[in-house]
C-alpha cells in the first residue's frame, strides 16, 4: 500500500512500524495532558513535575535504549537471555521482600526519583529466554522434557508476579508463553493436551470463585481480586442466604467497587461518534473518572470520551499496524530465534492491548495493566519501547537483507 | 497488503497467530462500536444524571387587582446574602491540611511519649493506635469546612454591623444534601445592607447576593380576607415535571383568592440545570427553561369602596367584630366584602410585630376568620321579608290588620316571645317597619313552615355560595324533607323571627336582599371578574360570566313589590327601625335585625345586630345591596342603632361612586 514510501527491501528499519509508534507516542502525550491537567494542583505544578512532560522524557529515554539495543544483533542478545531471565527472577523475588507497598500491592522498588517495576523487565527477559530455549532444533522439542521445561520457565515468573499481587501482569505471561509454544513447533498432541488443560483449569477456577459456597475449598484470592471478578460477572456480592443488613452492606460495597468500571463505561459510551473534543471531556474534569486511574489504566476511556468512536478506532488501527508489521518481521526473520522473538514481543503487546481496552469497555474484568505507550508510567514506557527495539532488531537482520 | 500478506503466508502457525490478532482486534472494535455507537445515548444519559442536577425555579406569581386596576397583591424582590461553597473549596482543603498536620503532630508527640514510657520502639501493631482513622479524618474535614465558612460569615457580619451566625448542623446538612445550591446566611436584607454589601464585600470569595421574589400587599390590611394568604409548598403541580434534584422555595395559596385561583396565579415553574463534579460542588449553571409568570386575577371589588367599608365597620373601635357586604343587585358582583378585625397580610412574610401573633389567636376577636363568609349567625328579623314573601304567596292580604299585644304566646303556660314593636294594630307594611314579631309569627304559622322553607331553599341558604376561597360556611336551614314529627310550632315561630334552627352568613343575606331587589333572581355572587395572562396579545383574558343565575324565587312580581315598598318605608318613613340609614339621593329600603345568641343553657351571651338593605338612584330600579352585621354584647346594640348608620356611611360612598362614574361616562361621551 505504501510501497513507494516504505519500500521494504531497501530500508534498514521498518518505517511503517516506526511511523505507527510515533503516532502512538503523540497520542500518549496529548491524552496524558488532557487527563492530568484538570485539577488545580496539576495546573499550578511547576513544569518539571507535569506528567505529560515526564512522559516525553520517558519516550526519549526509551527510544535511546531501543536504539542502543539495535547496535547489537539479536542473536548476541539472546545468548544473554538465560542470565537476564535469572536476574529477572531474582529481582521479582527481591521485590516481594524489599518492595514498597502502593495500593495494597508490593510491586515497585522506590528509587527516589522513579518507581522501578521489575515485572515489566522480567516479561521481556522471559521472552528472550524462552525464545532462546525454543529455538533449538525441532527434534529436541519433541522430547517431553523440553516441553515441561518450557512450561516451567513460564510458570516461575507467573507465580512470582502473582504473589506481589499483580494478577494483570502475571496473566499476560500466559498467552505469550502459550503462543510461543505454539509457534515453536511442538508436536500437535502436546499442544492439544495443554490447551485442554488450560481451558479446564480456567473454567474450574471461575466456578470456584463465583459459585463455591463458603466452607468448600476456595481458591485464595485477594479480596479486591475476587471483587473485581464478581463485578465483571455482575454477581451479587452477598451470598444467597445473607440477612437484609448484610445484603445492603454488600450492595454498597458492590456499588463502590463497580464505580470505576461504571465510570469508564460512561466515559467511553458518552463519547459517541466524534467525541467531545480534546481536553473537553467531562468525566475527568468533573472528577468522576478517578484521577489516579485516568492517566494510566483508564487512559483509553479518556481517549474514547474525547475523540469518540473515530478516535478509538484510530488507536486500534495504530496498534494493529504495530502488531502486523511485527508479524511481517516474524515472517521475514532470518532464523527461528528471530521469528520466536518477534512473535513473543507482538503477543505480549497484543495481550496488554486486549486486556486493557477490554477492561475499559467491560469485556474483561478489571486488572491493573497499562496500555503500552499510552499509559503514563516510566517502567511501562521503557519496557514497551525496549520491546519495540527488539522487534526492529529482528527486522534489521531479516533474511534477504545484506548486512 | 500488510494484513492479508500475513494471512496468506505459507507458515500455518504465523497465519494462526495473525488470525488470532485479527479476531482480537475485531472483538475490541465490535465492543467499542456497541458501547460508543449503539449505547451512546444511554451512557450520555448516565453522565447527565450523575453530573447534572435539576433545580426547579418557581415562576413569578400573578398579581391580584381590583376592578379599577389597583394592585392588591404583587411581588417584590427580596435579597439574601448566600454562601457559594464551590468557591471556598480551596480554602476548605487548605484548612483541612493544616488541621490534619496539627493532629498528626499531636499524635506523634503522644506516640513518642508512649515510646519513652516503654523505653523501646513500638511494634507496628501498637503504632496503629496513633494513626488517624478514616472517621477521624472525615470529622476533621467537616470541622475545617465549618470553620472556614464561619469565618466568612463572621466577616460579613462585621461589615454589615449585624450579628449573623452559621449553625453547624444546618451547614453540614446543606453540605450533604444541597451542595450545588447556595446557602443563605442573611435573608431579606434592607436596602442599606445591600448597599454596604455591594460596596465592601462585592469581591469577597464565596459570598454573593441572591434575589428571591416575595409576595407584597401594598394596601396592607385592606381586603385582607378576600386576598387570602400563602403557604410554603415546593411540590410540583399537575402538568409539571415531577422529578427535580432541588426545589427553590415556592408558595401555594392557602386561603382566599390566592387559594381559589392559585392555578392561574402560580404560572409555570422553570428549570435550571447545574453541572456538579463527582463530590457535588457546582461547576456551571444553565437555564433550560424559563418559567412562565402567572396570570393576573382581576376582582370585582372596588378598592375605594372596600376601604370605606372597612373603616366604616371600625367606627365603634378597632376591636369591633363584624362584616359588611356590598353587592350589585343585577349582576351579583361583590363590590366590597369586609370583615373586622382585620390583619396585615405582609406580617406573615415580613415577620409579626410584637403582640400580633397573640392577637391573631384570640378566640373572641378571631381576626383570621372572614366573618362575611366563614361564620354563620342567626339572621334575626332580617329574615322576616322572606317569611312575609312566603305569606303573601300563600294568599296573605297585606292590608289586613292584626292586633299585637306586645308579645306572642303560643298558648297559656308557655314562655311568651317579646315583641319590640309597641302594642297596636299592624298591617304588613307597619309590621315590617316596626319589625313586629307577633305579626310574623302569627302569619308564618298560618302559612306553614313548608312554604317558608321552600322559599329558603330557593335561596339556597344551607348551601355554599360558590366563591371557591375555602372560606365558605354553608349555614344551617331546615330541610324540607326532614320536617317530620319532630318539628313543632315553636320551631316555626323561631324561624319566622329568624332564630332557632337556622344560621346564615352575611354574604348569603346579600344574595337574599339582591333577589328581592332584582325581581326574584337568586344569583351566584361573583368575586373574580377575569383572569388576565401576562401576555394579553397571545391569549385573551378568561372572563367569568357576569350575572349567573342560580335559581328563581318563583314568586309573583307584585308580592316582591309589596315587600320592597315595606322595606323602603322602614328606612324612609318615620317610626321605621332603619331611619338612620337614609341618605339623600338614594332610594334605600332595608330591614334591621337583632338576633340573640344563646349558649347551651339557653342564656343569652351575645347579640348579632344586622341591617340588610338595597338601594337605587332615585326612582330607578335598585342597584346595590348592602348588608352590615356587628357582633355585640347582649342588649348592647340593635340593627337600627348599630348597623344602620354604618350602612348610611357606605351609601354615601356609593353615591359618590355613582356620581364619579356618571361624570366619567359623560366626559367620554363628550370626547366621542
Coordinates of C-alpha atoms in Angstrom, one line a residue, chain A residues 1 16 40 179 182-183 185 259 262-263 265-266 268-270 272-273 276 282-283 286-288 300 304 308-309 312-313 316 320-321 323-325 327-328 330-331 339 343 346-347 350 354 357-358 361 363, chain B residues 1-3 5-7 9 11-14 16-25 27-37 39-41 43-44 46-47 50-52 90 275-279 283:
Chain A
X1 CA 0.0 0.0 0.0
X16 CA 5.7 1.8 8.9
X40 CA -5.9 22.8 40.4
X179 CA 1.7 -18.7 21.6
X182 CA 2.5 -23.0 19.6
X183 CA 4.8 -21.3 17.1
X185 CA 6.8 -26.3 16.7
X259 CA -17.7 2.5 40.3
X262 CA -19.1 2.1 35.5
X263 CA -17.4 5.5 35.1
X265 CA -18.1 2.8 30.5
X266 CA -19.9 6.1 30.8
X268 CA -16.4 5.6 26.6
X269 CA -20.1 5.5 25.8
X270 CA -20.8 9.2 26.1
X272 CA -20.4 8.9 20.7
X273 CA -19.1 9.0 17.2
X276 CA -16.4 15.8 22.9
X282 CA -16.5 15.9 31.4
X283 CA -15.6 12.7 33.2
X286 CA -15.6 16.7 37.0
X287 CA -13.6 14.0 38.7
X288 CA -15.9 11.1 38.0
X300 CA -8.3 4.7 26.9
X304 CA -12.7 7.4 23.8
X308 CA -15.2 9.2 20.2
X309 CA -15.5 6.1 18.1
X312 CA -10.8 4.7 19.4
X313 CA -10.7 3.0 16.0
X316 CA -6.8 0.4 17.4
X320 CA -2.9 -3.1 14.6
X321 CA -0.2 -1.6 12.4
X323 CA 1.2 -5.8 15.5
X324 CA 1.0 -6.8 11.9
X325 CA 4.3 -5.2 10.9
X327 CA 4.2 -10.4 12.3
X328 CA 5.6 -9.4 9.0
X330 CA 8.4 -12.6 12.2
X331 CA 7.7 -14.0 8.7
X339 CA 10.7 -15.4 14.5
X343 CA 6.1 -13.4 17.8
X346 CA 4.0 -9.0 19.5
X347 CA 1.9 -11.3 21.5
X350 CA -1.4 -7.8 22.0
X354 CA -6.7 -6.6 24.5
X357 CA -9.1 -1.9 26.2
X358 CA -11.3 -4.8 27.1
X361 CA -15.4 -1.5 27.8
X363 CA -15.5 -7.3 28.2
Chain B
X1 CA -1.5 -5.5 1.7
X2 CA 0.0 -5.7 5.1
X3 CA -2.6 -7.8 6.9
X5 CA 0.1 -10.8 3.3
X6 CA 0.4 -12.3 6.7
X7 CA -2.7 -14.3 6.3
X9 CA 1.8 -16.8 4.3
X11 CA 3.6 -20.6 7.6
X12 CA 0.5 -22.0 9.2
X13 CA 1.4 -21.0 12.7
X14 CA 2.1 -17.4 11.9
X16 CA -3.0 -18.7 13.0
X17 CA -1.4 -16.0 15.2
X18 CA -2.3 -13.4 12.6
X19 CA -5.9 -14.6 12.6
X20 CA -5.9 -14.5 16.4
X21 CA -4.8 -10.9 16.4
X22 CA -7.3 -10.0 13.8
X23 CA -10.1 -11.6 15.8
X24 CA -9.0 -10.0 19.0
X25 CA -8.9 -6.5 17.4
X27 CA -13.8 -8.2 19.1
X28 CA -12.5 -4.9 20.6
X29 CA -13.8 -2.9 17.6
X30 CA -17.2 -4.6 17.9
X31 CA -17.3 -3.9 21.6
X32 CA -16.4 -0.3 21.0
X33 CA -19.0 0.0 18.4
X34 CA -21.6 -1.4 20.7
X35 CA -20.6 0.9 23.6
X36 CA -19.9 4.1 21.6
X37 CA -22.4 4.0 18.8
X39 CA -25.4 2.6 23.6
X40 CA -24.1 6.1 23.3
X41 CA -27.3 7.8 24.3
X43 CA -24.3 6.4 28.6
X44 CA -24.8 10.1 27.9
X46 CA -26.0 8.3 32.8
X47 CA -23.4 11.1 32.5
X50 CA -24.6 11.9 37.7
X51 CA -23.2 15.3 36.8
X52 CA -26.3 17.4 36.3
X90 CA -9.6 25.6 48.1
X275 CA -23.3 20.8 36.5
X276 CA -21.7 19.3 39.5
X277 CA -18.5 17.4 39.9
X278 CA -18.1 14.0 41.5
X279 CA -18.2 15.4 45.0
X283 CA -19.2 23.8 38.3

